[in-house]
Amino acid sequence: DGGITQSPKYLFRKEGQNVTLSCEQNLNHDAMYWYRQDPGQGLRLIYYSQIVNDFQKGDIAEGYSVSREKKESFPLTVTSAQKNPTAFYLCASSRGQGNSPLHFGNGTRLTVT
Amino acid sequence: LAKTTQPISMDSYEGQEVNITCSHNNIATNDYITWYQQFPSQGPRFIIQGYKTKVTNEVASLFIPADRKSSTLSLPRVSLSDTAVYYCLVGGYNKLIFGAGTRLAVHP
């Protein structure tokens, strides 16, 4: 089955540590996205990438970094500069054309203490 | 960027039809309207998409009036498993903004 895999499902880190969240897709989609969701809130866009080796900041990119070295992979690093990193992180992909809908993974819940 | 407005929450009972309306007054000519469903601790799932008039698939219908300033997602005969948050989005693949969505609770 084609889809998006995010791992791990739950992640715990100490404050001050960087942590990398994995996102892999086998849908052959060109575009990939990272969203953050806080309790009871909608999704906010962190970064997106339309093609390999290129990515753009979303609305809340501060304290995060990404890379897109392969079409199928779009890892997100939550750095120690992110002031409130505890959240639910969602990765998505799309064909990257016009009105292409987003396909989401099942998320990683990050807790930083 | 087109902003959307939806009711924060709705309640319904099993077997009823549910209509969730979304307002998007600033929709651009090329924008499509897309609805997603999200269950707790899961990623949103695509439900339906449309540009104008009516679109129907196996799970829902989407009604879009001629001025395209609003849209209505219709869920026929809801069940308990339809309890979720529903998001209305307007725009292209690279400028999708998720609002807080509509929290639908279906009661027995």
PDB file of C-alpha atoms in Angstrom:
ATOM      1  CA  ASP A   1       0.000   0.000   0.000  1.00  0.00           C
ATOM      2  CA  GLY A   2       1.208   3.503  -0.783  1.00  0.00           C
ATOM      3  CA  GLY A   3       1.333   6.001   2.005  1.00  0.00           C
ATOM      4  CA  ILE A   4       3.260   8.191   4.376  1.00  0.00           C
ATOM      5  CA  THR A   5       5.163   6.799   7.315  1.00  0.00           C
ATOM      6  CA  GLN A   6       6.083   8.910  10.290  1.00  0.00           C
ATOM      7  CA  SER A   7       8.266   7.552  13.022  1.00  0.00           C
ATOM      8  CA  PRO A   8       8.317   7.262  15.905  1.00  0.00           C
ATOM      9  CA  LYS A   9       4.701   7.718  17.004  1.00  0.00           C
ATOM     10  CA  TYR A  10       5.773   9.065  20.404  1.00  0.00           C
ATOM     11  CA  LEU A  11       9.037  10.836  21.161  1.00  0.00           C
ATOM     12  CA  PHE A  12      10.368  12.176  24.436  1.00  0.00           C
ATOM     13  CA  ARG A  13      13.313  14.535  24.762  1.00  0.00           C
ATOM     14  CA  LYS A  14      14.965  16.702  27.339  1.00  0.00           C
ATOM     15  CA  GLU A  15      14.941  20.439  26.894  1.00  0.00           C
ATOM     16  CA  GLY A  16      17.984  21.688  25.027  1.00  0.00           C
ATOM     17  CA  GLN A  17      18.329  18.643  22.781  1.00  0.00           C
ATOM     18  CA  ASN A  18      17.747  18.650  19.058  1.00  0.00           C
ATOM     19  CA  VAL A  19      15.466  15.914  17.765  1.00  0.00           C
ATOM     20  CA  THR A  20      14.743  14.704  14.236  1.00  0.00           C
ATOM     21  CA  LEU A  21      11.351  13.422  13.128  1.00  0.00           C
ATOM     22  CA  SER A  22      11.224  11.039  10.210  1.00  0.00           C
ATOM     23  CA  CYS A  23       8.800  11.216   7.266  1.00  0.00           C
ATOM     24  CA  GLU A  24       8.913   8.825   4.322  1.00  0.00           C
ATOM     25  CA  GLN A  25       6.437   8.523   1.418  1.00  0.00           C
ATOM     26  CA  ASN A  26       6.135   5.963  -1.357  1.00  0.00           C
ATOM     27  CA  LEU A  27       3.432   7.789  -3.298  1.00  0.00           C
ATOM     28  CA  ASN A  28       5.936   9.289  -5.740  1.00  0.00           C
ATOM     29  CA  HIS A  29       4.701  12.737  -4.734  1.00  0.00           C
ATOM     30  CA  ASP A  30       6.792  15.767  -5.539  1.00  0.00           C
ATOM     31  CA  ALA A  31       5.663  17.994  -2.667  1.00  0.00           C
ATOM     32  CA  MET A  32       6.035  17.343   1.050  1.00  0.00           C
ATOM     33  CA  TYR A  33       4.966  19.343   4.090  1.00  0.00           C
ATOM     34  CA  TRP A  34       5.387  19.556   7.835  1.00  0.00           C
ATOM     35  CA  TYR A  35       2.593  20.829  10.061  1.00  0.00           C
ATOM     36  CA  ARG A  36       2.382  21.371  13.781  1.00  0.00           C
ATOM     37  CA  GLN A  37      -0.827  20.870  15.744  1.00  0.00           C
ATOM     38  CA  ASP A  38      -1.399  22.001  19.328  1.00  0.00           C
ATOM     39  CA  PRO A  39      -4.291  20.683  21.448  1.00  0.00           C
ATOM     40  CA  GLY A  40      -7.666  21.847  20.164  1.00  0.00           C
ATOM     41  CA  GLN A  41      -6.069  23.854  17.379  1.00  0.00           C
ATOM     42  CA  GLY A  42      -5.804  23.607  13.639  1.00  0.00           C
ATOM     43  CA  LEU A  43      -2.642  22.757  11.738  1.00  0.00           C
ATOM     44  CA  ARG A  44       0.096  25.302  11.181  1.00  0.00           C
ATOM     45  CA  LEU A  45       2.573  24.977   8.338  1.00  0.00           C
ATOM     46  CA  ILE A  46       6.243  24.730   9.353  1.00  0.00           C
ATOM     47  CA  TYR A  47       8.046  23.980   6.080  1.00  0.00           C
ATOM     48  CA  TYR A  48       7.197  22.639   2.666  1.00  0.00           C
ATOM     49  CA  SER A  49       9.193  21.330  -0.264  1.00  0.00           C
ATOM     50  CA  GLN A  50       8.027  21.221  -3.862  1.00  0.00           C
ATOM     51  CA  ILE A  51      11.049  19.438  -5.292  1.00  0.00           C
ATOM     52  CA  VAL A  52      14.195  17.691  -4.121  1.00  0.00           C
ATOM     53  CA  ASN A  53      16.899  19.973  -2.691  1.00  0.00           C
ATOM     54  CA  ASP A  54      14.481  22.871  -2.325  1.00  0.00           C
ATOM     55  CA  PHE A  55      12.177  23.925   0.513  1.00  0.00           C
ATOM     56  CA  GLN A  56      10.371  27.009   1.759  1.00  0.00           C
ATOM     57  CA  LYS A  57       9.455  28.299   5.199  1.00  0.00           C
ATOM     58  CA  GLY A  58       5.870  28.141   6.288  1.00  0.00           C
ATOM     59  CA  ASP A  59       4.181  30.263   8.909  1.00  0.00           C
ATOM     60  CA  ILE A  60       6.103  29.002  11.949  1.00  0.00           C
ATOM     61  CA  ALA A  61       9.560  27.925  10.721  1.00  0.00           C
ATOM     62  CA  GLU A  62      11.573  29.456  13.566  1.00  0.00           C
ATOM     63  CA  GLY A  63      13.351  26.800  15.600  1.00  0.00           C
ATOM     64  CA  TYR A  64      12.920  24.113  12.950  1.00  0.00           C
ATOM     65  CA  SER A  65      15.039  22.865  10.068  1.00  0.00           C
ATOM     66  CA  VAL A  66      14.424  20.436   7.211  1.00  0.00           C
ATOM     67  CA  SER A  67      16.231  18.739   4.363  1.00  0.00           C
ATOM     68  CA  ARG A  68      15.005  17.183   1.124  1.00  0.00           C
ATOM     69  CA  GLU A  69      17.842  15.088  -0.256  1.00  0.00           C
ATOM     70  CA  LYS A  70      15.546  12.386  -1.621  1.00  0.00           C
ATOM     71  CA  LYS A  71      12.092  12.619  -3.163  1.00  0.00           C
ATOM     72  CA  GLU A  72      10.633  10.167  -0.666  1.00  0.00           C
ATOM     73  CA  SER A  73      12.093  11.642   2.520  1.00  0.00           C
ATOM     74  CA  PHE A  74      11.556  14.947   4.326  1.00  0.00           C
ATOM     75  CA  PRO A  75      12.957  14.860   7.874  1.00  0.00           C
ATOM     76  CA  LEU A  76      12.200  17.642  10.341  1.00  0.00           C
ATOM     77  CA  THR A  77      14.653  18.684  13.058  1.00  0.00           C
ATOM     78  CA  VAL A  78      13.244  20.424  16.098  1.00  0.00           C
ATOM     79  CA  THR A  79      16.121  22.448  17.473  1.00  0.00           C
ATOM     80  CA  SER A  80      16.744  23.716  20.974  1.00  0.00           C
ATOM     81  CA  ALA A  81      15.834  27.177  19.669  1.00  0.00           C
ATOM     82  CA  GLN A  82      12.184  26.173  19.376  1.00  0.00           C
ATOM     83  CA  LYS A  83      10.640  27.639  22.514  1.00  0.00           C
ATOM     84  CA  ASN A  84       7.577  25.393  22.777  1.00  0.00           C
ATOM     85  CA  PRO A  85       8.425  22.166  20.947  1.00  0.00           C
ATOM     86  CA  THR A  86       5.885  19.899  22.647  1.00  0.00           C
ATOM     87  CA  ALA A  87       3.217  19.256  20.003  1.00  0.00           C
ATOM     88  CA  PHE A  88       1.763  16.817  17.495  1.00  0.00           C
ATOM     89  CA  TYR A  89       3.732  16.911  14.241  1.00  0.00           C
ATOM     90  CA  LEU A  90       2.169  15.883  10.948  1.00  0.00           C
ATOM     91  CA  CYS A  91       3.874  15.215   7.657  1.00  0.00           C
ATOM     92  CA  ALA A  92       1.997  15.324   4.359  1.00  0.00           C
ATOM     93  CA  SER A  93       2.655  14.955   0.667  1.00  0.00           C
ATOM     94  CA  SER A  94       0.897  15.849  -2.562  1.00  0.00           C
ATOM     95  CA  ARG A  95       1.471  15.678  -6.305  1.00  0.00           C
ATOM     96  CA  GLY A  96       2.371  19.333  -5.964  1.00  0.00           C
ATOM     97  CA  GLN A  97       0.183  20.534  -8.801  1.00  0.00           C
ATOM     98  CA  GLY A  98      -2.795  22.864  -8.753  1.00  0.00           C
ATOM     99  CA  ASN A  99      -5.452  21.493  -6.458  1.00  0.00           C
ATOM    100  CA  SER A 100      -3.727  18.257  -5.483  1.00  0.00           C
ATOM    101  CA  PRO A 101      -5.055  17.107  -2.099  1.00  0.00           C
ATOM    102  CA  LEU A 102      -2.728  16.401   0.794  1.00  0.00           C
ATOM    103  CA  HIS A 103      -2.031  12.906   2.062  1.00  0.00           C
ATOM    104  CA  PHE A 104      -1.066  12.813   5.725  1.00  0.00           C
ATOM    105  CA  GLY A 105       0.907  10.476   7.919  1.00  0.00           C
ATOM    106  CA  ASN A 106      -0.364   9.550  11.371  1.00  0.00           C
ATOM    107  CA  GLY A 107       1.865  11.978  13.165  1.00  0.00           C
ATOM    108  CA  THR A 108       4.557  12.047  15.815  1.00  0.00           C
ATOM    109  CA  ARG A 109       3.711  13.297  19.268  1.00  0.00           C
ATOM    110  CA  LEU A 110       6.774  15.038  20.682  1.00  0.00           C
ATOM    111  CA  THR A 111       7.077  15.771  24.389  1.00  0.00           C
ATOM    112  CA  VAL A 112       9.956  17.895  25.645  1.00  0.00           C
ATOM    113  CA  THR A 113      10.515  18.225  29.375  1.00  0.00           C
TER     114      THR A 113
ATOM    115  CA  LEU B   1      -4.635  33.897   1.120  1.00  0.00           C
ATOM    116  CA  ALA B   2      -8.262  32.913   1.413  1.00  0.00           C
ATOM    117  CA  LYS B   3      -9.409  32.542   4.996  1.00  0.00           C
ATOM    118  CA  THR B   4     -12.237  30.225   5.944  1.00  0.00           C
ATOM    119  CA  THR B   5     -14.820  30.424   8.706  1.00  0.00           C
ATOM    120  CA  GLN B   6     -16.609  27.366  10.060  1.00  0.00           C
ATOM    121  CA  PRO B   7     -18.722  26.678  13.134  1.00  0.00           C
ATOM    122  CA  ILE B   8     -16.572  25.576  16.041  1.00  0.00           C
ATOM    123  CA  SER B   9     -18.748  22.611  16.925  1.00  0.00           C
ATOM    124  CA  MET B  10     -21.903  20.747  15.931  1.00  0.00           C
ATOM    125  CA  ASP B  11     -23.939  17.953  17.457  1.00  0.00           C
ATOM    126  CA  SER B  12     -26.010  15.346  15.663  1.00  0.00           C
ATOM    127  CA  TYR B  13     -27.583  11.940  16.170  1.00  0.00           C
ATOM    128  CA  GLU B  14     -26.991   8.682  14.412  1.00  0.00           C
ATOM    129  CA  GLY B  15     -28.859   8.399  11.120  1.00  0.00           C
ATOM    130  CA  GLN B  16     -29.276  12.129  10.591  1.00  0.00           C
ATOM    131  CA  GLU B  17     -27.876  14.185   7.742  1.00  0.00           C
ATOM    132  CA  VAL B  18     -25.267  16.731   8.806  1.00  0.00           C
ATOM    133  CA  ASN B  19     -24.463  19.876   6.877  1.00  0.00           C
ATOM    134  CA  ILE B  20     -21.359  21.888   7.745  1.00  0.00           C
ATOM    135  CA  THR B  21     -21.065  25.267   6.072  1.00  0.00           C
ATOM    136  CA  CYS B  22     -17.798  27.054   5.429  1.00  0.00           C
ATOM    137  CA  SER B  23     -17.487  30.706   4.515  1.00  0.00           C
ATOM    138  CA  HIS B  24     -14.642  31.833   2.223  1.00  0.00           C
ATOM    139  CA  ASN B  25     -15.418  35.326   1.007  1.00  0.00           C
ATOM    140  CA  ASN B  26     -11.966  35.986  -0.474  1.00  0.00           C
ATOM    141  CA  ILE B  27     -11.695  32.846  -2.582  1.00  0.00           C
ATOM    142  CA  ALA B  28      -9.566  33.353  -5.683  1.00  0.00           C
ATOM    143  CA  THR B  29     -10.608  32.399  -9.188  1.00  0.00           C
ATOM    144  CA  ASN B  30      -8.282  29.393  -9.338  1.00  0.00           C
ATOM    145  CA  ASP B  31      -8.902  28.132  -5.807  1.00  0.00           C
ATOM    146  CA  TYR B  32     -10.499  24.783  -5.120  1.00  0.00           C
ATOM    147  CA  ILE B  33     -12.402  23.914  -1.952  1.00  0.00           C
ATOM    148  CA  THR B  34     -11.234  20.839  -0.102  1.00  0.00           C
ATOM    149  CA  TRP B  35     -12.573  19.152   3.034  1.00  0.00           C
ATOM    150  CA  TYR B  36     -10.628  16.938   5.385  1.00  0.00           C
ATOM    151  CA  GLN B  37     -11.631  14.788   8.349  1.00  0.00           C
ATOM    152  CA  GLN B  38      -9.415  14.252  11.383  1.00  0.00           C
ATOM    153  CA  PHE B  39      -9.761  11.742  14.206  1.00  0.00           C
ATOM    154  CA  PRO B  40      -7.842  12.216  17.471  1.00  0.00           C
ATOM    155  CA  SER B  41      -4.129  11.449  17.231  1.00  0.00           C
ATOM    156  CA  GLN B  42      -4.319  10.835  13.482  1.00  0.00           C
ATOM    157  CA  GLY B  43      -3.497  12.851  10.402  1.00  0.00           C
ATOM    158  CA  PRO B  44      -6.327  14.524   8.471  1.00  0.00           C
ATOM    159  CA  ARG B  45      -7.919  12.471   5.712  1.00  0.00           C
ATOM    160  CA  PHE B  46      -9.142  13.883   2.394  1.00  0.00           C
ATOM    161  CA  ILE B  47     -12.930  13.704   2.072  1.00  0.00           C
ATOM    162  CA  ILE B  48     -13.983  15.671  -0.985  1.00  0.00           C
ATOM    163  CA  GLN B  49     -12.969  18.525  -3.270  1.00  0.00           C
ATOM    164  CA  GLY B  50     -14.824  20.793  -5.624  1.00  0.00           C
ATOM    165  CA  TYR B  51     -14.666  23.968  -7.668  1.00  0.00           C
ATOM    166  CA  LYS B  52     -18.317  24.808  -8.299  1.00  0.00           C
ATOM    167  CA  THR B  53     -21.855  23.395  -8.178  1.00  0.00           C
ATOM    168  CA  LYS B  54     -22.123  19.962  -6.604  1.00  0.00           C
ATOM    169  CA  VAL B  55     -19.705  17.106  -6.128  1.00  0.00           C
ATOM    170  CA  THR B  56     -20.630  13.743  -4.657  1.00  0.00           C
ATOM    171  CA  ASN B  57     -18.561  10.714  -3.724  1.00  0.00           C
ATOM    172  CA  GLU B  58     -19.170   7.614  -1.650  1.00  0.00           C
ATOM    173  CA  VAL B  59     -18.889   9.403   1.688  1.00  0.00           C
ATOM    174  CA  ALA B  60     -20.104  12.984   1.220  1.00  0.00           C
ATOM    175  CA  SER B  61     -21.490  15.695  -1.009  1.00  0.00           C
ATOM    176  CA  LEU B  62     -20.139  19.191  -1.468  1.00  0.00           C
ATOM    177  CA  PHE B  63     -22.412  22.037  -2.481  1.00  0.00           C
ATOM    178  CA  ILE B  64     -20.888  25.235  -3.837  1.00  0.00           C
ATOM    179  CA  PRO B  65     -23.108  28.180  -4.846  1.00  0.00           C
ATOM    180  CA  ALA B  66     -22.450  30.216  -7.968  1.00  0.00           C
ATOM    181  CA  ASP B  67     -20.576  32.991  -6.140  1.00  0.00           C
ATOM    182  CA  ARG B  68     -18.284  30.396  -4.475  1.00  0.00           C
ATOM    183  CA  LYS B  69     -18.108  32.443  -1.284  1.00  0.00           C
ATOM    184  CA  SER B  70     -19.261  29.512   0.784  1.00  0.00           C
ATOM    185  CA  SER B  71     -19.539  25.755   0.596  1.00  0.00           C
ATOM    186  CA  THR B  72     -21.474  23.076   2.453  1.00  0.00           C
ATOM    187  CA  LEU B  73     -20.236  19.612   3.280  1.00  0.00           C
ATOM    188  CA  SER B  74     -23.122  17.177   3.596  1.00  0.00           C
ATOM    189  CA  LEU B  75     -22.712  13.875   5.419  1.00  0.00           C
ATOM    190  CA  PRO B  76     -25.695  11.575   4.855  1.00  0.00           C
ATOM    191  CA  ARG B  77     -26.907   9.365   7.702  1.00  0.00           C
ATOM    192  CA  VAL B  78     -24.020   9.902  10.107  1.00  0.00           C
ATOM    193  CA  SER B  79     -22.864   7.222  12.505  1.00  0.00           C
ATOM    194  CA  LEU B  80     -20.860   7.361  15.721  1.00  0.00           C
ATOM    195  CA  SER B  81     -17.686   6.821  13.690  1.00  0.00           C
ATOM    196  CA  ASP B  82     -18.223  10.180  11.958  1.00  0.00           C
ATOM    197  CA  THR B  83     -17.376  11.961  15.213  1.00  0.00           C
ATOM    198  CA  ALA B  84     -14.309  13.956  14.209  1.00  0.00           C
ATOM    199  CA  VAL B  85     -13.006  17.399  13.311  1.00  0.00           C
ATOM    200  CA  TYR B  86     -13.797  18.598   9.800  1.00  0.00           C
ATOM    201  CA  TYR B  87     -11.620  21.187   8.058  1.00  0.00           C
ATOM    202  CA  CYS B  88     -12.537  23.318   5.094  1.00  0.00           C
ATOM    203  CA  LEU B  89      -9.575  24.539   3.044  1.00  0.00           C
ATOM    204  CA  VAL B  90      -9.363  26.877   0.118  1.00  0.00           C
ATOM    205  CA  GLY B  91      -6.398  27.300  -2.166  1.00  0.00           C
ATOM    206  CA  GLY B  92      -3.731  25.498  -4.099  1.00  0.00           C
ATOM    207  CA  TYR B  93      -1.299  22.864  -2.904  1.00  0.00           C
ATOM    208  CA  ASN B  94       1.242  25.356  -1.632  1.00  0.00           C
ATOM    209  CA  LYS B  95      -0.963  27.747   0.301  1.00  0.00           C
ATOM    210  CA  LEU B  96      -3.345  25.634   2.267  1.00  0.00           C
ATOM    211  CA  ILE B  97      -4.343  27.122   5.601  1.00  0.00           C
ATOM    212  CA  PHE B  98      -6.030  24.964   8.214  1.00  0.00           C
ATOM    213  CA  GLY B  99      -8.352  26.762  10.591  1.00  0.00           C
ATOM    214  CA  ALA B 100      -9.569  25.237  13.844  1.00  0.00           C
ATOM    215  CA  GLY B 101     -12.170  23.175  11.984  1.00  0.00           C
ATOM    216  CA  THR B 102     -15.631  22.035  13.071  1.00  0.00           C
ATOM    217  CA  ARG B 103     -15.813  19.493  15.847  1.00  0.00           C
ATOM    218  CA  LEU B 104     -18.727  17.163  15.032  1.00  0.00           C
ATOM    219  CA  ALA B 105     -20.115  14.981  17.789  1.00  0.00           C
ATOM    220  CA  VAL B 106     -22.530  12.228  16.791  1.00  0.00           C
ATOM    221  CA  HIS B 107     -24.685  10.864  19.597  1.00  0.00           C
ATOM    222  CA  PRO B 108     -26.499   7.522  19.819  1.00  0.00           C
TER     223      PRO B 108
END
